[in-house]
Amino acid sequence: QVQLVESGGGLVQAGGSLRLSCAASGRTFSRYAIGWFRQAPGKEREFVASSSWTGDNTYYTDSAKGRFTISRDNAKNTVYLQMNSLKPEDTAVYYCAAGAYSVYASSYDYWGQGTQVTVSS
């Protein structure tokens, strides 16, 4: 079992930055890939970024490339999502998830409760 808790969300102006954290409990955390997803009001949950369990492989959705960086510190059981140059369209609840390295939400077995990110124009 892996429990995930996100933090770091908040209100930021367009062009600003936020760093989300995903703290995990469970001895097997380092064996899982971690994905970040987001869901805006009235929209489907969408993939943002993922990291393999070693952190050697990462993948981003096109809208995140060049602006967001996913990283992980397995010694601290924490995964980060550094978000720069934020845009109003990045406004959503952001979730981290643990599972198989994939862009599909169905590949992830464990989910956090989410953290709200609001970007004002």
mmCIF file of N, CA and C in Angstrom:
data_model
loop_
_atom_site.group_PDB
_atom_site.id
_atom_site.type_symbol
_atom_site.label_atom_id
_atom_site.label_comp_id
_atom_site.label_asym_id
_atom_site.label_seq_id
_atom_site.Cartn_x
_atom_site.Cartn_y
_atom_site.Cartn_z
ATOM 1 N N GLN A 1 0.834 -1.193 0.000
ATOM 2 C CA GLN A 1 0.000 0.000 0.000
ATOM 3 C C GLN A 1 0.869 1.243 0.000
ATOM 4 N N VAL A 2 0.424 2.231 -0.728
ATOM 5 C CA VAL A 2 1.107 3.532 -0.780
ATOM 6 C C VAL A 2 0.061 4.605 -0.529
ATOM 7 N N GLN A 3 0.355 5.484 0.384
ATOM 8 C CA GLN A 3 -0.509 6.644 0.624
ATOM 9 C C GLN A 3 0.215 7.886 0.104
ATOM 10 N N LEU A 4 -0.517 8.733 -0.585
ATOM 11 C CA LEU A 4 0.049 9.920 -1.218
ATOM 12 C C LEU A 4 -0.649 11.178 -0.718
ATOM 13 N N VAL A 5 0.141 12.198 -0.417
ATOM 14 C CA VAL A 5 -0.418 13.473 0.029
ATOM 15 C C VAL A 5 0.253 14.594 -0.760
ATOM 16 N N GLU A 6 -0.557 15.346 -1.505
ATOM 17 C CA GLU A 6 -0.034 16.476 -2.271
ATOM 18 C C GLU A 6 -0.062 17.749 -1.434
ATOM 19 N N SER A 7 0.849 18.637 -1.751
ATOM 20 C CA SER A 7 0.868 19.960 -1.122
ATOM 21 C C SER A 7 1.544 20.930 -2.074
ATOM 22 N N GLY A 8 1.443 22.215 -1.749
ATOM 23 C CA GLY A 8 2.132 23.225 -2.541
ATOM 24 C C GLY A 8 1.253 24.008 -3.493
ATOM 25 N N GLY A 9 -0.006 23.637 -3.584
ATOM 26 C CA GLY A 9 -0.894 24.392 -4.457
ATOM 27 C C GLY A 9 -1.199 25.759 -3.878
ATOM 28 N N GLY A 10 -1.870 26.571 -4.674
ATOM 29 C CA GLY A 10 -2.235 27.900 -4.204
ATOM 30 C C GLY A 10 -2.642 28.793 -5.341
ATOM 31 N N LEU A 11 -2.706 30.080 -5.039
ATOM 32 C CA LEU A 11 -3.082 31.094 -6.017
ATOM 33 C C LEU A 11 -1.815 31.823 -6.462
ATOM 34 N N VAL A 12 -1.630 31.938 -7.763
ATOM 35 C CA VAL A 12 -0.451 32.590 -8.305
ATOM 36 C C VAL A 12 -0.859 33.375 -9.549
ATOM 37 N N GLN A 13 -0.144 34.441 -9.820
ATOM 38 C CA GLN A 13 -0.422 35.210 -11.027
ATOM 39 C C GLN A 13 0.185 34.533 -12.242
ATOM 40 N N ALA A 14 -0.393 34.797 -13.387
ATOM 41 C CA ALA A 14 0.149 34.272 -14.637
ATOM 42 C C ALA A 14 1.625 34.659 -14.764
ATOM 43 N N GLY A 15 2.424 33.683 -15.195
ATOM 44 C CA GLY A 15 3.861 33.888 -15.297
ATOM 45 C C GLY A 15 4.624 33.468 -14.062
ATOM 46 N N GLY A 16 3.906 33.197 -12.992
ATOM 47 C CA GLY A 16 4.536 32.802 -11.741
ATOM 48 C C GLY A 16 4.865 31.322 -11.703
ATOM 49 N N SER A 17 5.345 30.892 -10.533
ATOM 50 C CA SER A 17 5.786 29.513 -10.356
ATOM 51 C C SER A 17 5.199 28.924 -9.080
ATOM 52 N N LEU A 18 5.062 27.628 -9.089
ATOM 53 C CA LEU A 18 4.693 26.862 -7.905
ATOM 54 C C LEU A 18 5.448 25.548 -7.953
ATOM 55 N N ARG A 19 5.733 24.996 -6.785
ATOM 56 C CA ARG A 19 6.290 23.659 -6.713
ATOM 57 C C ARG A 19 5.354 22.779 -5.899
ATOM 58 N N LEU A 20 4.814 21.788 -6.553
ATOM 59 C CA LEU A 20 3.956 20.823 -5.879
ATOM 60 C C LEU A 20 4.804 19.689 -5.337
ATOM 61 N N SER A 21 4.404 19.189 -4.198
ATOM 62 C CA SER A 21 5.065 18.035 -3.605
ATOM 63 C C SER A 21 4.062 16.910 -3.439
ATOM 64 N N CYS A 22 4.556 15.710 -3.564
ATOM 65 C CA CYS A 22 3.749 14.511 -3.352
ATOM 66 C C CYS A 22 4.519 13.634 -2.380
ATOM 67 N N ALA A 23 4.074 13.618 -1.142
ATOM 68 C CA ALA A 23 4.743 12.838 -0.105
ATOM 69 C C ALA A 23 4.080 11.473 0.000
ATOM 70 N N ALA A 24 4.895 10.449 -0.004
ATOM 71 C CA ALA A 24 4.373 9.093 0.007
ATOM 72 C C ALA A 24 4.773 8.357 1.269
ATOM 73 N N SER A 25 3.921 7.495 1.715
ATOM 74 C CA SER A 25 4.250 6.569 2.797
ATOM 75 C C SER A 25 4.120 5.163 2.255
ATOM 76 N N GLY A 26 4.892 4.260 2.810
ATOM 77 C CA GLY A 26 4.884 2.904 2.287
ATOM 78 C C GLY A 26 6.279 2.530 1.829
ATOM 79 N N ARG A 27 6.721 1.388 2.227
ATOM 80 C CA ARG A 27 8.104 0.991 1.975
ATOM 81 C C ARG A 27 8.388 0.742 0.511
ATOM 82 N N THR A 28 7.355 0.507 -0.295
ATOM 83 C CA THR A 28 7.595 0.160 -1.693
ATOM 84 C C THR A 28 7.451 1.356 -2.628
ATOM 85 N N PHE A 29 7.407 2.554 -2.077
ATOM 86 C CA PHE A 29 7.206 3.738 -2.899
ATOM 87 C C PHE A 29 8.197 3.808 -4.042
ATOM 88 N N SER A 30 9.455 3.519 -3.773
ATOM 89 C CA SER A 30 10.481 3.700 -4.789
ATOM 90 C C SER A 30 10.328 2.741 -5.966
ATOM 91 N N ARG A 31 9.477 1.738 -5.831
ATOM 92 C CA ARG A 31 9.274 0.792 -6.926
ATOM 93 C C ARG A 31 8.219 1.262 -7.930
ATOM 94 N N TYR A 32 7.538 2.365 -7.622
ATOM 95 C CA TYR A 32 6.444 2.829 -8.466
ATOM 96 C C TYR A 32 6.840 4.032 -9.312
ATOM 97 N N ALA A 33 6.327 4.048 -10.524
ATOM 98 C CA ALA A 33 6.348 5.289 -11.284
ATOM 99 C C ALA A 33 5.350 6.248 -10.647
ATOM 100 N N ILE A 34 5.598 7.531 -10.804
ATOM 101 C CA ILE A 34 4.695 8.548 -10.274
ATOM 102 C C ILE A 34 4.227 9.431 -11.411
ATOM 103 N N GLY A 35 2.952 9.660 -11.427
ATOM 104 C CA GLY A 35 2.384 10.556 -12.427
ATOM 105 C C GLY A 35 1.684 11.726 -11.771
ATOM 106 N N TRP A 36 1.689 12.835 -12.465
ATOM 107 C CA TRP A 36 0.885 13.996 -12.065
ATOM 108 C C TRP A 36 -0.233 14.158 -13.094
ATOM 109 N N PHE A 37 -1.419 14.334 -12.595
ATOM 110 C CA PHE A 37 -2.597 14.575 -13.417
ATOM 111 C C PHE A 37 -3.286 15.827 -12.897
ATOM 112 N N ARG A 38 -4.173 16.377 -13.699
ATOM 113 C CA ARG A 38 -4.928 17.532 -13.249
ATOM 114 C C ARG A 38 -6.354 17.453 -13.798
ATOM 115 N N GLN A 39 -7.244 18.105 -13.079
ATOM 116 C CA GLN A 39 -8.635 18.146 -13.509
ATOM 117 C C GLN A 39 -9.188 19.532 -13.265
ATOM 118 N N ALA A 40 -9.588 20.170 -14.334
ATOM 119 C CA ALA A 40 -10.215 21.484 -14.259
ATOM 120 C C ALA A 40 -11.724 21.308 -14.163
ATOM 121 N N PRO A 41 -12.432 22.293 -13.631
ATOM 122 C CA PRO A 41 -13.893 22.168 -13.499
ATOM 123 C C PRO A 41 -14.551 21.868 -14.838
ATOM 124 N N GLY A 42 -15.390 20.850 -14.840
ATOM 125 C CA GLY A 42 -16.134 20.504 -16.042
ATOM 126 C C GLY A 42 -15.327 19.769 -17.094
ATOM 127 N N LYS A 43 -14.086 19.413 -16.750
ATOM 128 C CA LYS A 43 -13.240 18.727 -17.725
ATOM 129 C C LYS A 43 -12.792 17.374 -17.196
ATOM 130 N N GLU A 44 -12.328 16.547 -18.121
ATOM 131 C CA GLU A 44 -11.793 15.246 -17.758
ATOM 132 C C GLU A 44 -10.433 15.406 -17.074
ATOM 133 N N ARG A 45 -10.104 14.425 -16.240
ATOM 134 C CA ARG A 45 -8.764 14.405 -15.658
ATOM 135 C C ARG A 45 -7.766 14.148 -16.779
ATOM 136 N N GLU A 46 -6.666 14.917 -16.792
ATOM 137 C CA GLU A 46 -5.694 14.773 -17.857
ATOM 138 C C GLU A 46 -4.287 14.578 -17.311
ATOM 139 N N PHE A 47 -3.497 13.877 -18.085
ATOM 140 C CA PHE A 47 -2.111 13.608 -17.744
ATOM 141 C C PHE A 47 -1.281 14.881 -17.852
ATOM 142 N N VAL A 48 -0.334 15.050 -16.931
ATOM 143 C CA VAL A 48 0.569 16.201 -16.976
ATOM 144 C C VAL A 48 2.015 15.735 -17.149
ATOM 145 N N ALA A 49 2.467 14.852 -16.274
ATOM 146 C CA ALA A 49 3.863 14.426 -16.315
ATOM 147 C C ALA A 49 4.004 13.114 -15.561
ATOM 148 N N SER A 50 5.050 12.363 -15.887
ATOM 149 C CA SER A 50 5.318 11.131 -15.169
ATOM 150 C C SER A 50 6.815 10.909 -15.045
ATOM 151 N N SER A 51 7.182 10.170 -14.009
ATOM 152 C CA SER A 51 8.566 9.801 -13.755
ATOM 153 C C SER A 51 8.634 8.312 -13.495
ATOM 154 N N SER A 52 9.585 7.635 -14.128
ATOM 155 C CA SER A 52 9.799 6.224 -13.835
ATOM 156 C C SER A 52 10.269 6.076 -12.387
ATOM 157 N N TRP A 53 10.308 4.836 -11.904
ATOM 158 C CA TRP A 53 10.617 4.671 -10.490
ATOM 159 C C TRP A 53 12.048 5.070 -10.172
ATOM 160 N N THR A 54 12.934 5.028 -11.150
ATOM 161 C CA THR A 54 14.302 5.468 -10.905
ATOM 162 C C THR A 54 14.456 6.973 -11.085
ATOM 163 N N GLY A 55 13.515 7.574 -11.794
ATOM 164 C CA GLY A 55 13.632 8.989 -12.130
ATOM 165 C C GLY A 55 14.425 9.235 -13.400
ATOM 166 N N ASP A 56 14.938 8.157 -14.004
ATOM 167 C CA ASP A 56 15.745 8.316 -15.209
ATOM 168 C C ASP A 56 14.898 8.664 -16.424
ATOM 169 N N ASN A 57 13.651 8.263 -16.403
ATOM 170 C CA ASN A 57 12.753 8.532 -17.525
ATOM 171 C C ASN A 57 11.616 9.428 -17.070
ATOM 172 N N THR A 58 11.369 10.445 -17.844
ATOM 173 C CA THR A 58 10.261 11.343 -17.567
ATOM 174 C C THR A 58 9.517 11.620 -18.866
ATOM 175 N N TYR A 59 8.263 12.001 -18.729
ATOM 176 C CA TYR A 59 7.454 12.291 -19.907
ATOM 177 C C TYR A 59 6.469 13.393 -19.547
ATOM 178 N N TYR A 60 6.210 14.268 -20.491
ATOM 179 C CA TYR A 60 5.331 15.408 -20.243
ATOM 180 C C TYR A 60 4.304 15.534 -21.349
ATOM 181 N N THR A 61 3.137 16.026 -20.977
ATOM 182 C CA THR A 61 2.192 16.392 -21.998
ATOM 183 C C THR A 61 2.734 17.623 -22.719
ATOM 184 N N ASP A 62 2.285 17.848 -23.930
ATOM 185 C CA ASP A 62 2.847 18.938 -24.724
ATOM 186 C C ASP A 62 2.738 20.292 -24.028
ATOM 187 N N SER A 63 1.629 20.516 -23.348
ATOM 188 C CA SER A 63 1.435 21.824 -22.715
ATOM 189 C C SER A 63 2.370 22.050 -21.530
ATOM 190 N N ALA A 64 2.948 20.981 -21.005
ATOM 191 C CA ALA A 64 3.844 21.086 -19.855
ATOM 192 C C ALA A 64 5.324 21.136 -20.260
ATOM 193 N N LYS A 65 5.620 20.681 -21.438
ATOM 194 C CA LYS A 65 7.017 20.629 -21.882
ATOM 195 C C LYS A 65 7.647 22.012 -21.865
ATOM 196 N N GLY A 66 8.833 22.092 -21.289
ATOM 197 C CA GLY A 66 9.541 23.361 -21.223
ATOM 198 C C GLY A 66 9.127 24.256 -20.078
ATOM 199 N N ARG A 67 8.011 23.938 -19.424
ATOM 200 C CA ARG A 67 7.545 24.764 -18.305
ATOM 201 C C ARG A 67 7.535 23.992 -16.979
ATOM 202 N N PHE A 68 7.218 22.707 -17.035
ATOM 203 C CA PHE A 68 7.097 21.889 -15.826
ATOM 204 C C PHE A 68 8.246 20.899 -15.764
ATOM 205 N N THR A 69 8.666 20.580 -14.556
ATOM 206 C CA THR A 69 9.704 19.576 -14.354
ATOM 207 C C THR A 69 9.288 18.651 -13.222
ATOM 208 N N ILE A 70 9.289 17.356 -13.514
ATOM 209 C CA ILE A 70 8.993 16.366 -12.490
ATOM 210 C C ILE A 70 10.310 15.790 -11.982
ATOM 211 N N SER A 71 10.399 15.614 -10.694
ATOM 212 C CA SER A 71 11.604 15.026 -10.107
ATOM 213 C C SER A 71 11.190 14.232 -8.870
ATOM 214 N N ARG A 72 12.069 13.360 -8.446
ATOM 215 C CA ARG A 72 11.730 12.553 -7.275
ATOM 216 C C ARG A 72 12.962 12.346 -6.410
ATOM 217 N N ASP A 73 12.725 12.256 -5.136
ATOM 218 C CA ASP A 73 13.756 11.956 -4.158
ATOM 219 C C ASP A 73 13.273 10.731 -3.398
ATOM 220 N N ASN A 74 13.720 9.576 -3.814
ATOM 221 C CA ASN A 74 13.235 8.342 -3.204
ATOM 222 C C ASN A 74 13.678 8.215 -1.739
ATOM 223 N N ALA A 75 14.779 8.851 -1.408
ATOM 224 C CA ALA A 75 15.223 8.807 -0.015
ATOM 225 C C ALA A 75 14.252 9.549 0.894
ATOM 226 N N LYS A 76 13.566 10.538 0.333
ATOM 227 C CA LYS A 76 12.576 11.307 1.096
ATOM 228 C C LYS A 76 11.154 10.882 0.767
ATOM 229 N N ASN A 77 11.003 9.880 -0.079
ATOM 230 C CA ASN A 77 9.666 9.426 -0.484
ATOM 231 C C ASN A 77 8.818 10.588 -1.006
ATOM 232 N N THR A 78 9.417 11.423 -1.813
ATOM 233 C CA THR A 78 8.722 12.608 -2.294
ATOM 234 C C THR A 78 8.979 12.816 -3.780
ATOM 235 N N VAL A 79 7.929 13.221 -4.466
ATOM 236 C CA VAL A 79 8.016 13.594 -5.871
ATOM 237 C C VAL A 79 7.579 15.046 -5.980
ATOM 238 N N TYR A 80 8.247 15.770 -6.859
ATOM 239 C CA TYR A 80 7.961 17.190 -7.020
ATOM 240 C C TYR A 80 7.499 17.478 -8.448
ATOM 241 N N LEU A 81 6.711 18.521 -8.571
ATOM 242 C CA LEU A 81 6.370 19.061 -9.882
ATOM 243 C C LEU A 81 6.629 20.556 -9.818
ATOM 244 N N GLN A 82 7.721 20.966 -10.422
ATOM 245 C CA GLN A 82 8.054 22.385 -10.512
ATOM 246 C C GLN A 82 7.329 22.964 -11.712
ATOM 247 N N MET A 83 6.527 23.969 -11.466
ATOM 248 C CA MET A 83 5.725 24.560 -12.538
ATOM 249 C C MET A 83 6.115 26.024 -12.686
ATOM 250 N N ASN A 84 6.638 26.355 -13.848
ATOM 251 C CA ASN A 84 7.058 27.723 -14.148
ATOM 252 C C ASN A 84 6.205 28.298 -15.269
ATOM 253 N N SER A 85 6.249 29.594 -15.434
ATOM 254 C CA SER A 85 5.513 30.279 -16.502
ATOM 255 C C SER A 85 4.062 29.836 -16.518
ATOM 256 N N LEU A 86 3.444 29.841 -15.382
ATOM 257 C CA LEU A 86 2.068 29.354 -15.271
ATOM 258 C C LEU A 86 1.097 30.232 -16.043
ATOM 259 N N LYS A 87 0.075 29.569 -16.569
ATOM 260 C CA LYS A 87 -0.949 30.224 -17.371
ATOM 261 C C LYS A 87 -2.310 29.995 -16.719
ATOM 262 N N PRO A 88 -3.277 30.851 -16.982
ATOM 263 C CA PRO A 88 -4.619 30.626 -16.415
ATOM 264 C C PRO A 88 -5.183 29.252 -16.760
ATOM 265 N N GLU A 89 -4.845 28.740 -17.918
ATOM 266 C CA GLU A 89 -5.352 27.416 -18.307
ATOM 267 C C GLU A 89 -4.717 26.268 -17.530
ATOM 268 N N ASP A 90 -3.726 26.561 -16.712
ATOM 269 C CA ASP A 90 -3.158 25.545 -15.828
ATOM 270 C C ASP A 90 -3.989 25.378 -14.546
ATOM 271 N N THR A 91 -4.980 26.237 -14.368
ATOM 272 C CA THR A 91 -5.820 26.155 -13.186
ATOM 273 C C THR A 91 -6.555 24.824 -13.144
ATOM 274 N N ALA A 92 -6.393 24.104 -12.049
ATOM 275 C CA ALA A 92 -6.985 22.774 -11.907
ATOM 276 C C ALA A 92 -6.640 22.226 -10.523
ATOM 277 N N VAL A 93 -7.269 21.122 -10.191
ATOM 278 C CA VAL A 93 -6.817 20.326 -9.051
ATOM 279 C C VAL A 93 -5.772 19.355 -9.578
ATOM 280 N N TYR A 94 -4.625 19.347 -8.924
ATOM 281 C CA TYR A 94 -3.516 18.497 -9.352
ATOM 282 C C TYR A 94 -3.417 17.293 -8.424
ATOM 283 N N TYR A 95 -3.290 16.126 -9.036
ATOM 284 C CA TYR A 95 -3.208 14.866 -8.305
ATOM 285 C C TYR A 95 -1.897 14.160 -8.632
ATOM 286 N N CYS A 96 -1.298 13.546 -7.639
ATOM 287 C CA CYS A 96 -0.211 12.629 -7.930
ATOM 288 C C CYS A 96 -0.724 11.203 -7.765
ATOM 289 N N ALA A 97 -0.098 10.303 -8.490
ATOM 290 C CA ALA A 97 -0.540 8.917 -8.490
ATOM 291 C C ALA A 97 0.666 8.006 -8.627
ATOM 292 N N ALA A 98 0.579 6.831 -8.041
ATOM 293 C CA ALA A 98 1.660 5.841 -8.096
ATOM 294 C C ALA A 98 1.164 4.602 -8.826
ATOM 295 N N GLY A 99 2.009 4.105 -9.709
ATOM 296 C CA GLY A 99 1.614 2.919 -10.457
ATOM 297 C C GLY A 99 2.627 2.603 -11.524
ATOM 298 N N ALA A 100 2.138 2.209 -12.683
ATOM 299 C CA ALA A 100 3.004 1.890 -13.816
ATOM 300 C C ALA A 100 3.311 3.162 -14.597
ATOM 301 N N TYR A 101 4.477 3.202 -15.200
ATOM 302 C CA TYR A 101 4.914 4.361 -15.974
ATOM 303 C C TYR A 101 4.045 4.482 -17.221
ATOM 304 N N SER A 102 3.168 5.483 -17.242
ATOM 305 C CA SER A 102 2.158 5.571 -18.280
ATOM 306 C C SER A 102 1.553 6.964 -18.291
ATOM 307 N N VAL A 103 0.897 7.293 -19.401
ATOM 308 C CA VAL A 103 0.146 8.541 -19.479
ATOM 309 C C VAL A 103 -1.321 8.316 -19.129
ATOM 310 N N TYR A 104 -1.709 7.063 -18.894
ATOM 311 C CA TYR A 104 -3.102 6.729 -18.656
ATOM 312 C C TYR A 104 -3.399 6.621 -17.168
ATOM 313 N N ALA A 105 -4.440 7.300 -16.739
ATOM 314 C CA ALA A 105 -4.818 7.273 -15.329
ATOM 315 C C ALA A 105 -5.116 5.860 -14.849
ATOM 316 N N SER A 106 -5.628 5.025 -15.719
ATOM 317 C CA SER A 106 -5.977 3.653 -15.334
ATOM 318 C C SER A 106 -4.763 2.805 -14.978
ATOM 319 N N SER A 107 -3.575 3.269 -15.327
ATOM 320 C CA SER A 107 -2.356 2.514 -15.016
ATOM 321 C C SER A 107 -1.844 2.768 -13.600
ATOM 322 N N TYR A 108 -2.460 3.712 -12.925
ATOM 323 C CA TYR A 108 -1.993 4.093 -11.591
ATOM 324 C C TYR A 108 -2.938 3.536 -10.531
ATOM 325 N N ASP A 109 -2.341 2.946 -9.508
ATOM 326 C CA ASP A 109 -3.116 2.234 -8.499
ATOM 327 C C ASP A 109 -3.464 3.091 -7.287
ATOM 328 N N TYR A 110 -2.636 4.065 -6.980
ATOM 329 C CA TYR A 110 -2.811 4.855 -5.761
ATOM 330 C C TYR A 110 -2.841 6.336 -6.130
ATOM 331 N N TRP A 111 -3.732 7.059 -5.472
ATOM 332 C CA TRP A 111 -3.948 8.471 -5.780
ATOM 333 C C TRP A 111 -3.965 9.290 -4.500
ATOM 334 N N GLY A 112 -3.469 10.516 -4.628
ATOM 335 C CA GLY A 112 -3.600 11.467 -3.541
ATOM 336 C C GLY A 112 -4.947 12.168 -3.598
ATOM 337 N N GLN A 113 -5.162 13.074 -2.656
ATOM 338 C CA GLN A 113 -6.453 13.762 -2.570
ATOM 339 C C GLN A 113 -6.511 15.002 -3.442
ATOM 340 N N GLY A 114 -5.381 15.445 -3.944
ATOM 341 C CA GLY A 114 -5.344 16.592 -4.840
ATOM 342 C C GLY A 114 -5.008 17.891 -4.137
ATOM 343 N N THR A 115 -4.448 18.815 -4.888
ATOM 344 C CA THR A 115 -4.155 20.148 -4.389
ATOM 345 C C THR A 115 -4.558 21.160 -5.459
ATOM 346 N N GLN A 116 -5.212 22.234 -5.030
ATOM 347 C CA GLN A 116 -5.754 23.205 -5.976
ATOM 348 C C GLN A 116 -4.667 24.179 -6.424
ATOM 349 N N VAL A 117 -4.592 24.377 -7.721
ATOM 350 C CA VAL A 117 -3.724 25.401 -8.312
ATOM 351 C C VAL A 117 -4.615 26.370 -9.078
ATOM 352 N N THR A 118 -4.514 27.634 -8.736
ATOM 353 C CA THR A 118 -5.295 28.660 -9.408
ATOM 354 C C THR A 118 -4.339 29.722 -9.933
ATOM 355 N N VAL A 119 -4.427 29.971 -11.230
ATOM 356 C CA VAL A 119 -3.563 30.961 -11.874
ATOM 357 C C VAL A 119 -4.439 32.114 -12.354
ATOM 358 N N SER A 120 -4.186 33.279 -11.837
ATOM 359 C CA SER A 120 -4.986 34.447 -12.209
ATOM 360 C C SER A 120 -4.322 35.184 -13.372
ATOM 361 N N SER A 121 -5.163 35.790 -14.191
ATOM 362 C CA SER A 121 -4.636 36.505 -15.367
ATOM 363 C C SER A 121 -4.325 37.957 -15.034
#
